[in-house]
Coordinates of C-alpha atoms and ligand atoms in Angstrom, one line a residue:
M1 CA -69.8 -28.2 -24.3
L2 CA -69.6 -24.9 -26.1
Y3 CA -72.9 -23.0 -26.6
D4 CA -73.3 -20.0 -28.9
L5 CA -76.9 -18.8 -28.5
H6 CA -76.9 -15.6 -30.5
T7 CA -75.9 -15.6 -34.2
H8 CA -77.0 -14.1 -37.6
T9 CA -77.1 -15.2 -41.2
H10 CA -77.8 -13.5 -44.5
C11 CA -81.5 -14.1 -43.8
S12 CA -81.2 -10.9 -41.8
D13 CA -78.1 -8.7 -41.6
G14 CA -75.4 -11.4 -41.3
Q15 CA -73.0 -12.3 -44.0
L16 CA -73.0 -16.1 -44.2
S17 CA -75.6 -18.5 -45.4
P18 CA -77.1 -20.8 -42.7
Q19 CA -75.1 -23.7 -44.1
D20 CA -71.8 -21.8 -43.9
L21 CA -72.6 -20.6 -40.4
V22 CA -73.0 -24.2 -39.3
S23 CA -69.7 -25.2 -40.9
L24 CA -67.9 -22.3 -39.3
A25 CA -69.5 -23.0 -35.9
A26 CA -68.3 -26.6 -36.1
A27 CA -64.8 -25.5 -37.1
N28 CA -64.8 -23.2 -34.1
G29 CA -65.8 -26.0 -31.7
V30 CA -69.3 -24.9 -31.1
N31 CA -71.6 -27.8 -30.0
V32 CA -74.9 -26.0 -29.7
L33 CA -75.7 -23.2 -32.0
A34 CA -78.8 -21.0 -31.9
L35 CA -79.7 -19.0 -35.0
T36 CA -81.3 -15.8 -33.9
D37 CA -81.8 -13.6 -37.0
H38 CA -83.5 -10.3 -36.7
D39 CA -87.3 -10.7 -36.8
C40 CA -87.2 -13.8 -38.9
V41 CA -86.6 -17.6 -38.7
D42 CA -86.0 -18.2 -42.4
G43 CA -82.5 -19.7 -41.9
V44 CA -83.4 -22.2 -39.2
I45 CA -84.5 -25.2 -41.3
E46 CA -81.5 -24.9 -43.7
A47 CA -79.2 -24.8 -40.7
Q48 CA -80.8 -27.7 -39.0
S49 CA -80.6 -29.8 -42.2
A50 CA -76.9 -28.8 -42.6
A51 CA -76.3 -30.0 -39.1
N52 CA -78.3 -33.3 -39.6
S53 CA -76.7 -34.1 -43.0
D54 CA -73.1 -34.0 -41.6
L55 CA -73.3 -35.7 -38.2
A56 CA -69.5 -35.7 -38.0
Q57 CA -69.7 -32.0 -37.3
N58 CA -71.4 -32.9 -34.0
I59 CA -73.5 -29.8 -33.7
T60 CA -77.1 -29.1 -32.6
V61 CA -79.0 -26.2 -34.1
I62 CA -81.5 -24.5 -31.8
A63 CA -84.3 -22.4 -33.5
G64 CA -84.2 -18.8 -32.3
I65 CA -85.1 -15.3 -33.3
E66 CA -84.1 -11.7 -32.2
F67 CA -87.1 -9.3 -32.0
S68 CA -86.7 -5.6 -32.2
T69 CA -88.8 -3.7 -29.6
Q70 CA -88.9 -0.3 -27.9
W71 CA -89.0 0.5 -24.3
L72 CA -89.2 4.0 -22.9
G73 CA -88.0 5.3 -26.3
R74 CA -85.0 3.0 -26.5
G75 CA -84.4 0.2 -29.0
I76 CA -84.3 -3.1 -27.0
H77 CA -83.7 -6.6 -28.5
I78 CA -85.4 -9.7 -27.2
V79 CA -84.0 -13.1 -28.2
G80 CA -86.3 -16.1 -28.3
L81 CA -84.6 -19.4 -27.9
H82 CA -86.0 -22.9 -28.7
V83 CA -89.1 -21.5 -30.5
D84 CA -91.4 -23.5 -32.7
V85 CA -90.8 -21.9 -36.1
H86 CA -94.2 -23.2 -37.3
S87 CA -96.2 -21.6 -34.4
A88 CA -99.0 -19.4 -35.7
D89 CA -98.4 -16.8 -32.9
L90 CA -94.7 -16.5 -33.8
Q91 CA -95.5 -16.3 -37.5
A92 CA -98.0 -13.5 -36.8
G93 CA -95.4 -11.6 -34.9
I94 CA -92.9 -12.1 -37.7
G95 CA -95.4 -10.9 -40.2
Q96 CA -95.9 -7.7 -38.2
Q97 CA -92.2 -7.1 -37.8
Q98 CA -91.5 -7.6 -41.5
Q99 CA -94.1 -5.0 -42.4
T100 CA -92.6 -2.7 -39.9
R101 CA -89.1 -3.2 -41.4
H102 CA -90.5 -2.5 -44.8
D103 CA -92.2 0.7 -43.8
R104 CA -89.3 1.8 -41.7
A105 CA -86.8 1.3 -44.5
A106 CA -88.7 3.9 -46.5
T107 CA -88.8 6.3 -43.6
I108 CA -85.1 5.9 -43.0
A109 CA -84.4 6.6 -46.6
Q110 CA -86.5 9.7 -46.5
R111 CA -84.7 11.0 -43.5
L112 CA -81.3 10.2 -45.0
E113 CA -82.3 12.1 -48.1
K114 CA -82.8 15.2 -46.0
V115 CA -79.3 15.0 -44.7
G116 CA -77.8 14.6 -48.2
I117 CA -77.8 10.9 -48.8
A118 CA -79.4 10.0 -52.2
N119 CA -81.0 6.8 -53.3
A120 CA -80.6 5.1 -49.9
L121 CA -83.6 2.8 -50.3
E122 CA -82.4 1.3 -53.6
G123 CA -78.9 1.1 -52.2
A124 CA -79.9 -0.7 -49.0
Q125 CA -82.1 -3.1 -51.0
Q126 CA -79.1 -4.1 -53.1
Y127 CA -77.2 -5.2 -50.0
A128 CA -80.2 -6.9 -48.3
K129 CA -80.6 -9.2 -51.3
G130 CA -84.2 -9.9 -50.7
A131 CA -83.9 -10.1 -46.9
A132 CA -85.7 -7.6 -44.7
I133 CA -83.8 -4.3 -44.7
G134 CA -81.8 -3.3 -41.6
R135 CA -79.6 -0.4 -40.8
P136 CA -76.4 -2.3 -41.7
H137 CA -77.7 -2.5 -45.3
F138 CA -78.0 1.3 -45.4
A139 CA -74.5 1.5 -43.8
Q140 CA -73.0 -0.8 -46.5
Y141 CA -74.5 1.4 -49.2
M142 CA -73.1 4.6 -47.5
V143 CA -69.7 3.0 -47.4
E144 CA -69.8 1.8 -51.0
A145 CA -71.2 5.1 -52.3
G146 CA -68.4 7.1 -50.5
Y147 CA -70.5 9.0 -48.0
V148 CA -68.5 7.4 -45.1
N149 CA -65.3 5.5 -44.7
N150 CA -66.6 2.5 -42.8
M151 CA -69.7 0.9 -41.2
G152 CA -68.8 2.3 -37.8
Q153 CA -68.8 5.8 -39.1
A154 CA -72.1 5.3 -40.9
F155 CA -73.7 4.4 -37.5
K156 CA -71.8 7.2 -35.7
K157 CA -72.9 9.9 -38.1
Y158 CA -76.2 8.7 -39.6
L159 CA -77.8 5.5 -38.2
G160 CA -76.9 5.2 -34.5
S161 CA -79.0 6.2 -31.5
G162 CA -80.5 9.6 -32.0
K163 CA -79.2 10.1 -35.5
A164 CA -81.3 10.7 -38.7
G165 CA -81.6 7.1 -39.6
D166 CA -82.4 5.8 -36.2
V167 CA -86.1 5.0 -36.6
K168 CA -87.6 2.8 -33.9
Q169 CA -91.2 4.2 -33.6
G170 CA -92.8 1.2 -35.3
W171 CA -91.4 -1.5 -33.0
P172 CA -93.7 -3.2 -30.5
S173 CA -93.4 -3.2 -26.7
I174 CA -91.1 -5.7 -25.0
D175 CA -94.3 -7.3 -23.7
R176 CA -95.6 -8.1 -27.1
A177 CA -92.3 -9.8 -28.3
I178 CA -92.2 -11.8 -25.1
E179 CA -95.8 -13.0 -25.8
W180 CA -94.9 -14.1 -29.3
I181 CA -91.9 -16.0 -28.0
T182 CA -93.7 -17.6 -25.1
A183 CA -96.7 -18.6 -27.2
S184 CA -94.3 -20.5 -29.5
G185 CA -92.8 -22.4 -26.6
G186 CA -89.6 -20.3 -26.6
I187 CA -87.6 -18.8 -23.8
P188 CA -87.4 -14.9 -23.9
V189 CA -83.9 -13.6 -23.3
L190 CA -82.8 -10.0 -22.9
A191 CA -80.1 -9.6 -25.6
H192 CA -76.8 -7.8 -25.0
P193 CA -77.8 -5.8 -21.9
D194 CA -74.6 -3.8 -21.9
K195 CA -75.3 -2.4 -25.4
Y196 CA -78.1 0.0 -24.4
D197 CA -76.0 2.6 -22.5
L198 CA -78.2 2.2 -19.4
T199 CA -77.4 3.3 -15.9
R200 CA -77.7 0.5 -13.3
T201 CA -81.0 2.1 -12.2
K202 CA -82.4 2.0 -15.7
L203 CA -81.1 -1.5 -16.4
Y204 CA -82.9 -2.7 -13.2
E205 CA -86.1 -0.8 -14.3
L206 CA -85.9 -2.6 -17.7
L207 CA -85.3 -6.0 -15.9
T208 CA -88.3 -5.3 -13.7
D209 CA -90.5 -4.8 -16.7
F210 CA -88.9 -7.6 -18.6
T211 CA -89.5 -10.2 -15.8
D212 CA -93.0 -8.8 -15.1
A213 CA -93.8 -9.5 -18.8
G214 CA -92.5 -13.1 -18.6
G215 CA -88.9 -12.6 -19.6
Q216 CA -86.8 -15.6 -18.3
A217 CA -83.2 -15.1 -19.2
I218 CA -80.4 -12.5 -19.8
E219 CA -77.3 -12.7 -21.9
V220 CA -74.7 -12.5 -19.2
V221 CA -72.0 -12.9 -21.8
S222 CA -72.4 -11.2 -25.2
G223 CA -69.3 -11.5 -27.4
K224 CA -65.9 -10.2 -26.1
Q225 CA -66.7 -8.1 -23.1
T226 CA -64.8 -7.1 -19.9
S227 CA -65.0 -9.3 -16.8
G228 CA -66.6 -6.2 -15.1
V229 CA -69.5 -6.4 -17.4
T230 CA -69.9 -10.1 -17.0
D231 CA -69.9 -9.7 -13.2
K232 CA -72.5 -7.0 -13.4
M233 CA -74.8 -9.0 -15.6
A234 CA -74.3 -12.2 -13.5
K235 CA -75.4 -10.2 -10.4
A236 CA -78.4 -8.8 -12.3
A237 CA -79.3 -12.4 -13.3
D238 CA -79.1 -13.3 -9.5
D239 CA -81.1 -10.3 -8.4
F240 CA -84.0 -11.1 -10.8
S241 CA -83.7 -14.9 -10.7
L242 CA -83.1 -15.1 -14.4
L243 CA -81.4 -17.9 -16.4
A244 CA -78.1 -17.0 -18.0
S245 CA -77.4 -17.1 -21.7
C246 CA -74.2 -16.5 -23.8
G247 CA -73.5 -15.8 -27.4
S248 CA -71.3 -14.0 -29.8
D249 CA -73.9 -12.0 -31.8
F250 CA -71.9 -13.2 -34.8
H251 CA -72.6 -11.3 -38.0
S252 CA -69.5 -11.7 -40.2
P253 CA -66.1 -13.3 -40.0
N254 CA -64.7 -9.8 -40.4
Y255 CA -65.9 -8.7 -37.0
A256 CA -63.3 -10.0 -34.4
W257 CA -65.3 -8.8 -31.4
Q258 CA -68.2 -11.0 -32.4
A259 CA -66.2 -14.1 -33.3
L260 CA -68.4 -17.3 -33.5
G261 CA -68.1 -19.2 -30.2
Q262 CA -65.3 -17.1 -28.8
Y263 CA -66.0 -15.4 -25.5
S264 CA -65.4 -16.1 -21.8
P265 CA -67.5 -18.8 -20.2
L266 CA -70.5 -18.1 -18.0
P267 CA -69.6 -17.6 -14.3
S268 CA -70.1 -20.8 -12.4
R269 CA -72.8 -19.3 -10.2
C270 CA -75.1 -18.7 -13.2
K271 CA -77.9 -21.1 -14.0
P272 CA -77.5 -21.7 -17.7
V273 CA -80.6 -21.2 -20.0
W274 CA -79.8 -24.5 -21.8
E275 CA -80.9 -26.5 -18.8
R276 CA -84.4 -25.7 -20.1
F277 CA -83.8 -26.9 -23.7
G278 CA -84.9 -30.5 -23.0
Ligands
AMP301 P1 -81.7 -2.7 -37.2 O1 -82.0 -4.1 -37.0 O2 -82.1 -2.2 -38.6 O3 -82.3 -1.8 -36.1 O4 -80.1 -2.5 -37.2 C1 -79.4 -2.9 -36.0 C2 -78.2 -3.7 -36.4 O5 -77.2 -2.8 -36.8 C3 -77.6 -4.5 -35.2 O6 -78.2 -5.7 -35.1 C4 -76.1 -4.6 -35.7 O7 -76.0 -5.7 -36.6 C5 -75.9 -3.3 -36.5 N1 -75.2 -2.2 -35.7 C6 -75.6 -1.5 -34.7 N2 -74.7 -0.6 -34.3 C7 -73.6 -0.8 -35.1 C8 -72.4 -0.1 -35.2 N3 -72.0 0.9 -34.4 N4 -71.5 -0.6 -36.2 C9 -71.9 -1.6 -37.0 N5 -73.1 -2.2 -37.0 C10 -73.9 -1.8 -36.0
MN302 MN1 -77.7 -7.2 -36.6
MN303 MN1 -79.2 -7.1 -31.2
MN304 MN1 -78.0 -9.9 -32.7

């Protein structure tokens, strides 16, 4: 069985529709797919009906979400797996996050204006196509408008950690996101732990706070990563008695390092999070 438990659609900053995501997942041999769009669950129902209407694809869609939070001034992502999309607590959290994204987009645009990037809010809106705005939409605009050569450069110069467009002040604590997920019957998972540039000491501080707040799992495998990273995260899962998750963090067929369903398997000593799916 192949599980991909971290993926995005055009309901947040991904490229594909939920239906196309399900088709690609099936083509790539994924059996269990979790949709985990940023701060929203809008694509889940469409993906589940796509999976149910073509049983030949043999794929199960798990309802999920990826909440943006901040911890000690850093942007940290908490995935919720197997949530109830109709939960009032989850919906309240989503409402708050959507408002934060809306306000934050205006702040990002103001800050970009100051470093010479004009009309960024209108530009980003054009790429978000009605979805809540994220930094990749600003990056797309900056590429198209000729300010940078590619998305990577947009993050490196303007949107990445510590740059003008990196606004995380409005995000809630990790505790709050964990509450929203748990209240909706979901499993809180620390997303892509290797992406935060933390020392081992800081990672273990984060995991202490995460588990104290009710966090239950960690992405031991996130996309294509070295076996050294996998070993380190499997050890962290052991040390904190956390369940292990795995996923591509798929956004677009153009990003080879986040290919849907394509990464090394969880180490056998890990206790997989899907044992809790029921
Ligand atoms: P936001 O949700 O607005 O904070 O934007 C974060 C998103 O930006 C992540 O989920 C990724 O999809 C994307 N991202 C972050 N860093 C990079 C990068 N260096 N290059 C391209 N996309 C990135
Ligand atoms: Mn993203
Ligand atoms: Mn993330
Ligand atoms: Mn993600």
